[in-house]
Amino acid sequence: MLRRRARAVFHKVTLLCNEMTVLRRYRLM
């Protein structure tokens, strides 16, 4: 159960990081 929860949290963090990088790219453009 802990492993599954940790994986879900990691997935959310990765999605957030991807969104932040995309926003930065749009601002730079």
PDB file of N, CA and C in Angstrom:
ATOM      1  N   MET A   1       0.840  -1.195   0.000  1.00  0.00           N
ATOM      2  CA  MET A   1       0.000   0.000   0.000  1.00  0.00           C
ATOM      3  C   MET A   1       0.884   1.257   0.000  1.00  0.00           C
ATOM      4  N   LEU A   2       1.910   1.247   0.838  1.00  0.00           N
ATOM      5  CA  LEU A   2       2.801   2.413   0.870  1.00  0.00           C
ATOM      6  C   LEU A   2       3.456   2.620  -0.489  1.00  0.00           C
ATOM      7  N   ARG A   3       3.860   1.516  -1.102  1.00  0.00           N
ATOM      8  CA  ARG A   3       4.542   1.625  -2.391  1.00  0.00           C
ATOM      9  C   ARG A   3       3.608   2.257  -3.425  1.00  0.00           C
ATOM     10  N   ARG A   4       2.344   1.816  -3.423  1.00  0.00           N
ATOM     11  CA  ARG A   4       1.387   2.351  -4.399  1.00  0.00           C
ATOM     12  C   ARG A   4       1.172   3.845  -4.165  1.00  0.00           C
ATOM     13  N   ARG A   5       1.032   4.222  -2.892  1.00  0.00           N
ATOM     14  CA  ARG A   5       0.806   5.642  -2.577  1.00  0.00           C
ATOM     15  C   ARG A   5       2.021   6.472  -2.990  1.00  0.00           C
ATOM     16  N   ALA A   6       3.211   5.958  -2.710  1.00  0.00           N
ATOM     17  CA  ALA A   6       4.436   6.690  -3.061  1.00  0.00           C
ATOM     18  C   ALA A   6       4.499   6.877  -4.576  1.00  0.00           C
ATOM     19  N   ARG A   7       4.119   5.842  -5.314  1.00  0.00           N
ATOM     20  CA  ARG A   7       4.167   5.938  -6.779  1.00  0.00           C
ATOM     21  C   ARG A   7       3.198   7.015  -7.264  1.00  0.00           C
ATOM     22  N   ALA A   8       2.006   7.087  -6.671  1.00  0.00           N
ATOM     23  CA  ALA A   8       1.016   8.094  -7.066  1.00  0.00           C
ATOM     24  C   ALA A   8       1.558   9.495  -6.790  1.00  0.00           C
ATOM     25  N   VAL A   9       2.175   9.666  -5.619  1.00  0.00           N
ATOM     26  CA  VAL A   9       2.730  10.985  -5.276  1.00  0.00           C
ATOM     27  C   VAL A   9       3.835  11.354  -6.260  1.00  0.00           C
ATOM     28  N   PHE A  10       4.692  10.399  -6.577  1.00  0.00           N
ATOM     29  CA  PHE A  10       5.787  10.654  -7.512  1.00  0.00           C
ATOM     30  C   PHE A  10       5.231  11.065  -8.872  1.00  0.00           C
ATOM     31  N   HIS A  11       4.156  10.385  -9.304  1.00  0.00           N
ATOM     32  CA  HIS A  11       3.542  10.706 -10.588  1.00  0.00           C
ATOM     33  C   HIS A  11       3.016  12.141 -10.576  1.00  0.00           C
ATOM     34  N   LYS A  12       2.383  12.540  -9.473  1.00  0.00           N
ATOM     35  CA  LYS A  12       1.859  13.914  -9.373  1.00  0.00           C
ATOM     36  C   LYS A  12       3.001  14.924  -9.429  1.00  0.00           C
ATOM     37  N   VAL A  13       4.086  14.627  -8.726  1.00  0.00           N
ATOM     38  CA  VAL A  13       5.226  15.552  -8.710  1.00  0.00           C
ATOM     39  C   VAL A  13       5.807  15.703 -10.117  1.00  0.00           C
ATOM     40  N   THR A  14       5.931  14.591 -10.835  1.00  0.00           N
ATOM     41  CA  THR A  14       6.494  14.651 -12.180  1.00  0.00           C
ATOM     42  C   THR A  14       5.590  15.486 -13.093  1.00  0.00           C
ATOM     43  N   LEU A  15       4.269  15.303 -12.961  1.00  0.00           N
ATOM     44  CA  LEU A  15       3.346  16.081 -13.792  1.00  0.00           C
ATOM     45  C   LEU A  15       3.492  17.560 -13.481  1.00  0.00           C
ATOM     46  N   LEU A  16       3.607  17.902 -12.190  1.00  0.00           N
ATOM     47  CA  LEU A  16       3.763  19.309 -11.813  1.00  0.00           C
ATOM     48  C   LEU A  16       5.048  19.877 -12.401  1.00  0.00           C
ATOM     49  N   CYS A  17       6.126  19.113 -12.335  1.00  0.00           N
ATOM     50  CA  CYS A  17       7.415  19.580 -12.870  1.00  0.00           C
ATOM     51  C   CYS A  17       7.286  19.818 -14.377  1.00  0.00           C
ATOM     52  N   ASN A  18       6.608  18.900 -15.061  1.00  0.00           N
ATOM     53  CA  ASN A  18       6.441  19.062 -16.510  1.00  0.00           C
ATOM     54  C   ASN A  18       5.665  20.332 -16.812  1.00  0.00           C
ATOM     55  N   GLU A  19       4.608  20.596 -16.050  1.00  0.00           N
ATOM     56  CA  GLU A  19       3.811  21.809 -16.280  1.00  0.00           C
ATOM     57  C   GLU A  19       4.667  23.056 -16.048  1.00  0.00           C
ATOM     58  N   MET A  20       5.487  23.033 -15.002  1.00  0.00           N
ATOM     59  CA  MET A  20       6.323  24.198 -14.700  1.00  0.00           C
ATOM     60  C   MET A  20       7.309  24.449 -15.845  1.00  0.00           C
ATOM     61  N   THR A  21       7.923  23.380 -16.365  1.00  0.00           N
ATOM     62  CA  THR A  21       8.889  23.545 -17.454  1.00  0.00           C
ATOM     63  C   THR A  21       8.189  24.103 -18.691  1.00  0.00           C
ATOM     64  N   VAL A  22       6.995  23.622 -18.977  1.00  0.00           N
ATOM     65  CA  VAL A  22       6.257  24.110 -20.154  1.00  0.00           C
ATOM     66  C   VAL A  22       5.947  25.593 -19.982  1.00  0.00           C
ATOM     67  N   LEU A  23       5.510  25.979 -18.783  1.00  0.00           N
ATOM     68  CA  LEU A  23       5.197  27.396 -18.539  1.00  0.00           C
ATOM     69  C   LEU A  23       6.445  28.246 -18.726  1.00  0.00           C
ATOM     70  N   ARG A  24       7.571  27.764 -18.243  1.00  0.00           N
ATOM     71  CA  ARG A  24       8.816  28.528 -18.396  1.00  0.00           C
ATOM     72  C   ARG A  24       9.157  28.695 -19.869  1.00  0.00           C
ATOM     73  N   ARG A  25       8.983  27.620 -20.642  1.00  0.00           N
ATOM     74  CA  ARG A  25       9.298  27.702 -22.076  1.00  0.00           C
ATOM     75  C   ARG A  25       8.400  28.722 -22.753  1.00  0.00           C
ATOM     76  N   TYR A  26       7.103  28.726 -22.402  1.00  0.00           N
ATOM     77  CA  TYR A  26       6.175  29.680 -23.018  1.00  0.00           C
ATOM     78  C   TYR A  26       6.578  31.108 -22.662  1.00  0.00           C
ATOM     79  N   ARG A  27       7.000  31.312 -21.421  1.00  0.00           N
ATOM     80  CA  ARG A  27       7.395  32.666 -21.010  1.00  0.00           C
ATOM     81  C   ARG A  27       8.645  33.113 -21.760  1.00  0.00           C
ATOM     82  N   LEU A  28       9.587  32.176 -21.975  1.00  0.00           N
ATOM     83  CA  LEU A  28      10.823  32.528 -22.667  1.00  0.00           C
ATOM     84  C   LEU A  28      10.550  32.840 -24.138  1.00  0.00           C
ATOM     85  N   MET A  29       9.626  32.121 -24.743  1.00  0.00           N
ATOM     86  CA  MET A  29       9.338  32.322 -26.167  1.00  0.00           C
ATOM     87  C   MET A  29       8.842  33.735 -26.436  1.00  0.00           C
TER      88      MET A  29
END
